[in-house]
XYZ file of C-alpha atoms in Angstrom:
310
model
C 0.341 0.094 0.539
C 2.264 2.472 0.431
C 4.367 1.926 -1.549
C 1.881 2.347 -4.062
C 1.212 5.318 -2.833
C 4.792 6.714 -3.199
C 4.261 5.870 -7.388
C 1.493 6.809 -7.672
C 2.687 10.564 -5.942
C 6.606 10.172 -8.167
C 3.708 9.990 -11.202
C 1.538 12.535 -10.085
C 3.677 14.962 -9.652
C 5.273 13.732 -13.287
C 1.984 14.239 -14.939
C 1.875 17.934 -12.966
C 4.723 19.287 -15.033
C 4.017 17.835 -17.843
C 0.649 19.562 -18.309
C 0.653 22.329 -16.079
C 0.789 24.665 -18.816
C -1.708 23.404 -20.615
C -4.320 23.870 -17.937
C -2.566 27.217 -17.439
C -4.089 27.696 -21.806
C -7.432 25.984 -20.160
C -8.725 28.169 -17.134
C -7.571 31.488 -19.477
C -9.724 30.917 -21.858
C -12.632 29.618 -19.658
C -12.686 32.636 -18.872
C -11.876 35.865 -20.860
C -13.524 38.730 -21.477
C -16.423 37.237 -24.907
C -17.282 40.571 -25.985
C -12.789 41.948 -24.819
C -11.347 38.634 -26.191
C -7.616 37.950 -25.307
C -6.819 35.086 -26.659
C -7.823 33.042 -30.335
C -7.196 30.159 -29.569
C -5.423 27.876 -28.283
C -2.329 28.513 -30.488
C -2.574 32.165 -30.385
C -3.115 32.177 -26.212
C 0.367 29.699 -26.086
C 1.867 32.324 -28.367
C 0.777 35.548 -26.171
C 1.494 34.181 -22.244
C 5.405 33.122 -24.106
C 5.289 36.488 -25.885
C 3.749 38.412 -22.901
C 4.867 36.902 -19.389
C 7.682 34.555 -20.196
C 7.313 30.625 -20.446
C 6.782 30.803 -17.030
C 3.545 31.959 -17.237
C 2.716 28.929 -18.236
C 3.661 27.278 -15.044
C 1.806 29.826 -12.629
C -0.244 28.886 -9.975
C 1.932 25.216 -10.360
C 2.661 25.198 -6.572
C -0.970 24.861 -5.631
C -0.898 21.110 -7.907
C 2.175 20.280 -6.514
C 1.781 21.149 -2.737
C -2.091 19.331 -2.857
C -0.555 16.536 -5.057
C 0.553 13.775 -2.015
C -2.939 14.479 -0.045
C -5.046 14.229 -2.989
C -3.099 10.457 -4.268
C -3.488 9.024 -0.093
C -7.084 10.218 -0.167
C -7.727 8.457 -3.914
C -5.953 4.987 -3.276
C -6.774 4.688 0.177
C -10.626 5.349 -1.194
C -11.073 3.393 -3.898
C -8.693 0.258 -2.786
C -11.104 -0.368 -0.286
C -14.351 0.996 -1.646
C -13.163 -2.256 -4.364
C -12.811 -4.746 -1.533
C -16.036 -4.193 -0.390
C -17.352 -4.315 -3.591
C -16.038 -7.302 -4.061
C -15.908 -7.989 -7.667
C -12.883 -6.616 -10.006
C -15.458 -5.163 -12.782
C -16.013 -2.394 -14.844
C -19.048 -1.431 -12.663
C -17.258 -1.668 -9.668
C -15.242 0.188 -11.568
C -17.220 2.238 -12.072
C -18.439 2.935 -8.664
C -15.854 3.232 -7.325
C -13.464 5.282 -8.816
C -16.569 7.930 -8.690
C -16.321 7.543 -4.840
C -12.715 8.257 -4.599
C -13.606 10.947 -6.802
C -16.454 11.919 -4.532
C -14.240 11.958 -1.117
C -11.024 13.614 -2.746
C -13.348 16.917 -4.319
C -12.060 18.309 -0.071
C -8.371 18.834 -0.898
C -9.426 19.393 -4.791
C -11.466 22.451 -4.723
C -9.641 24.422 -2.292
C -6.120 23.360 -4.488
C -8.328 25.004 -7.356
C -8.749 27.530 -6.756
C -5.250 28.654 -6.020
C -4.367 27.562 -8.159
C -6.501 29.289 -11.021
C -6.231 32.725 -8.508
C -2.399 32.285 -9.337
C -3.624 31.500 -13.261
C -5.495 34.979 -13.905
C -3.164 37.365 -11.291
C -0.785 39.542 -13.891
C -2.514 38.291 -17.252
C -0.745 39.433 -19.766
C 2.333 40.623 -17.677
C 6.212 39.581 -17.357
C 5.723 41.673 -14.217
C 3.239 41.963 -12.564
C 2.713 45.072 -10.581
C 0.068 44.642 -8.528
C 0.608 41.145 -7.111
C -2.857 39.876 -4.425
C -1.432 36.768 -4.108
C 2.095 35.816 -3.518
C 1.568 31.827 -3.192
C -0.146 29.761 -3.479
C -1.106 29.057 0.039
C -1.495 33.216 0.620
C -3.391 32.953 -1.870
C -5.477 29.891 0.121
C -4.456 32.935 3.344
C -6.173 36.080 2.199
C -9.733 34.349 0.050
C -10.315 32.882 4.167
C -9.471 35.163 6.413
C -11.417 37.691 3.691
C -14.169 34.975 2.899
C -14.027 32.712 5.802
C -14.625 28.679 4.851
C -16.892 29.546 1.909
C -14.281 31.249 0.704
C -12.204 28.792 0.690
C -14.665 25.806 -1.417
C -16.289 28.165 -3.956
C -17.021 25.571 -6.640
C -17.280 23.172 -4.380
C -20.849 21.213 -5.434
C -19.334 21.736 -9.451
C -16.386 20.129 -8.200
C -18.266 17.763 -7.081
C -19.853 17.512 -9.758
C -16.958 17.138 -12.796
C -14.636 14.736 -10.521
C -17.572 12.250 -9.583
C -18.450 11.190 -12.375
C -15.263 11.891 -13.681
C -13.440 9.466 -11.528
C -16.129 6.651 -13.044
C -15.613 7.068 -15.817
C -11.845 7.380 -15.794
C -11.306 4.105 -13.989
C -14.187 2.131 -16.080
C -12.641 3.075 -19.305
C -9.194 2.661 -18.297
C -10.588 -1.131 -17.310
C -11.990 -2.236 -20.399
C -9.635 -0.639 -22.651
C -6.655 -2.931 -20.330
C -8.852 -6.203 -21.087
C -9.075 -5.934 -24.293
C -6.107 -4.763 -25.187
C -4.162 -8.143 -23.371
C -2.647 -5.955 -20.982
C -0.315 -8.842 -20.127
C 3.002 -8.801 -17.590
C 4.842 -10.962 -20.924
C 3.711 -9.006 -23.323
C 5.890 -6.752 -24.645
C 4.888 -4.304 -24.811
C 3.035 -4.017 -22.288
C 3.832 -0.794 -21.185
C 2.607 1.421 -24.588
C -0.731 -0.335 -23.820
C -0.593 1.081 -20.375
C 0.287 4.219 -21.824
C -2.765 4.145 -24.749
C -5.282 3.196 -22.160
C -4.199 5.383 -19.525
C -4.167 8.372 -22.141
C -7.119 7.734 -23.880
C -9.171 7.792 -20.293
C -8.012 10.518 -19.304
C -9.944 11.553 -22.356
C -12.659 10.228 -21.716
C -12.810 11.583 -18.496
C -12.404 14.343 -19.450
C -14.870 14.522 -22.420
C -17.777 13.305 -20.772
C -17.512 16.269 -17.660
C -16.298 19.012 -19.676
C -18.878 21.328 -19.552
C -18.754 21.347 -16.159
C -15.081 22.009 -15.428
C -15.979 25.818 -17.532
C -18.279 26.459 -15.240
C -16.261 25.633 -12.262
C -13.093 27.912 -13.533
C -16.010 30.752 -13.690
C -17.523 30.772 -10.628
C -13.431 29.989 -9.738
C -11.807 33.512 -11.306
C -14.990 35.318 -10.430
C -14.395 38.925 -8.095
C -9.986 38.594 -9.108
C -10.895 41.799 -10.845
C -12.807 43.409 -7.481
C -16.397 42.121 -8.779
C -18.258 39.375 -8.631
C -20.263 38.864 -11.871
C -22.421 35.897 -10.627
C -24.867 34.917 -8.054
C -24.353 30.901 -8.925
C -24.453 28.240 -10.590
C -28.212 28.615 -12.540
C -27.124 31.765 -12.812
C -23.257 31.441 -14.597
C -24.747 29.249 -17.098
C -27.635 31.448 -17.688
C -24.969 34.607 -18.413
C -22.860 31.639 -20.375
C -24.967 30.896 -22.513
C -26.843 34.100 -22.964
C -23.835 35.869 -24.607
C -21.257 32.879 -25.777
C -23.393 29.989 -26.978
C -23.696 26.327 -26.404
C -19.436 26.988 -27.741
C -18.855 28.004 -24.140
C -18.964 25.082 -22.628
C -16.202 24.269 -25.045
C -13.321 26.804 -24.138
C -10.460 26.187 -23.760
C -11.632 21.746 -24.540
C -8.588 21.608 -27.673
C -5.914 22.291 -24.679
C -7.468 20.436 -22.434
C -7.243 17.024 -25.068
C -3.887 18.147 -26.098
C -2.565 17.916 -21.823
C -4.790 14.754 -20.639
C -3.503 12.421 -22.965
C -0.006 13.194 -22.279
C 0.149 13.621 -18.205
C -2.176 9.806 -18.243
C 0.442 8.400 -20.329
C 3.969 9.883 -18.057
C 1.086 9.310 -14.652
C 1.329 5.584 -16.239
C 4.998 5.383 -17.154
C 6.510 6.651 -13.686
C 4.517 3.761 -12.239
C 4.876 1.654 -13.978
C 8.312 1.823 -14.353
C 8.960 2.775 -10.417
C 6.608 -0.167 -9.196
C 9.084 -2.190 -11.794
C 11.888 -1.010 -10.037
C 11.330 -1.675 -6.061
C 10.157 -4.606 -6.661
C 12.126 -6.507 -8.753
C 15.201 -4.179 -8.987
C 17.249 -6.101 -6.545
C 15.832 -9.662 -7.625
C 15.754 -9.375 -11.770
C 17.001 -5.847 -12.853
C 14.573 -4.381 -15.639
C 16.114 -5.108 -19.069
C 14.784 -3.791 -22.568
C 14.319 -7.771 -23.847
C 12.877 -9.421 -20.740
C 9.939 -8.032 -18.619
C 9.718 -8.423 -15.510
C 7.150 -11.080 -14.304
C 4.814 -8.655 -12.923
C 1.241 -9.090 -11.587
C -0.242 -6.617 -13.510
C -2.630 -5.671 -10.964
C 0.856 -4.199 -9.043
C 0.986 -2.249 -11.495
C -1.941 -0.368 -12.230
C -1.900 2.975 -11.141
C -5.671 3.709 -9.609
C -6.694 6.915 -10.640
C -5.263 10.140 -12.544
C -6.002 12.942 -9.769
C -7.393 15.910 -10.592
C -4.940 16.292 -13.223
C -6.204 13.845 -15.218
């Protein structure tokens, strides 16, 4: 259990580092003012951030997901594993239910973490050196929000986070289980790792597509009030205003960068976790060789989840 947890943390960290620039682009596109848009699309957003804020601008808010990663993995790994043991049989439906329960419970950490991440990503938009920094870092961001708005402010977007994470993790586990069964990922298969990478990447894509409209609303609610003025009174009001001004396409804003991010993030996580487990469990007795993969049970190599960096 401890080894799986350590592997998950390492894999998750690798995934965050790979995918964070795409996440910054996603958030900027989701919350930009439709009347005065700063970005025309995914590529233009990347280009503008690098030109105006340097490459470091793509990594704004990175501290928050890295800071919360350990706690999220602890919750997800524990809940998902215990849920599967309680459910008894390893079936696609039980994988969905176990994943959904893990996704719901980890929202306690995920929501404040993503609030800080979103606020940091929006800070100093278009400025290489921001002259008016509201927040020094992710922790300072959460402290200031708490002092001003209390627990309610820290948990802004909790309902939409629950609506996104619960089915999202369920779809992730279900898709991964179905793909690994269909692809026949056996320990003796020389293509086992590429198959696991493919299954993980596609699972991340399926998960994001299934809940993306909710993520747009969540980002808008969590970014609301950054400039000192609140535009939305709640979820329904945010949906209504967004639809009136931008139509149904509003729910696809930033989807391209999200899907570009989803595959490598999950692929990186699966590769890191798999190689880490192989090294730790078989390294002393049977060093990993490219021509002769160690015989490790497949189930022990499968990462249990990819938390909010899906």
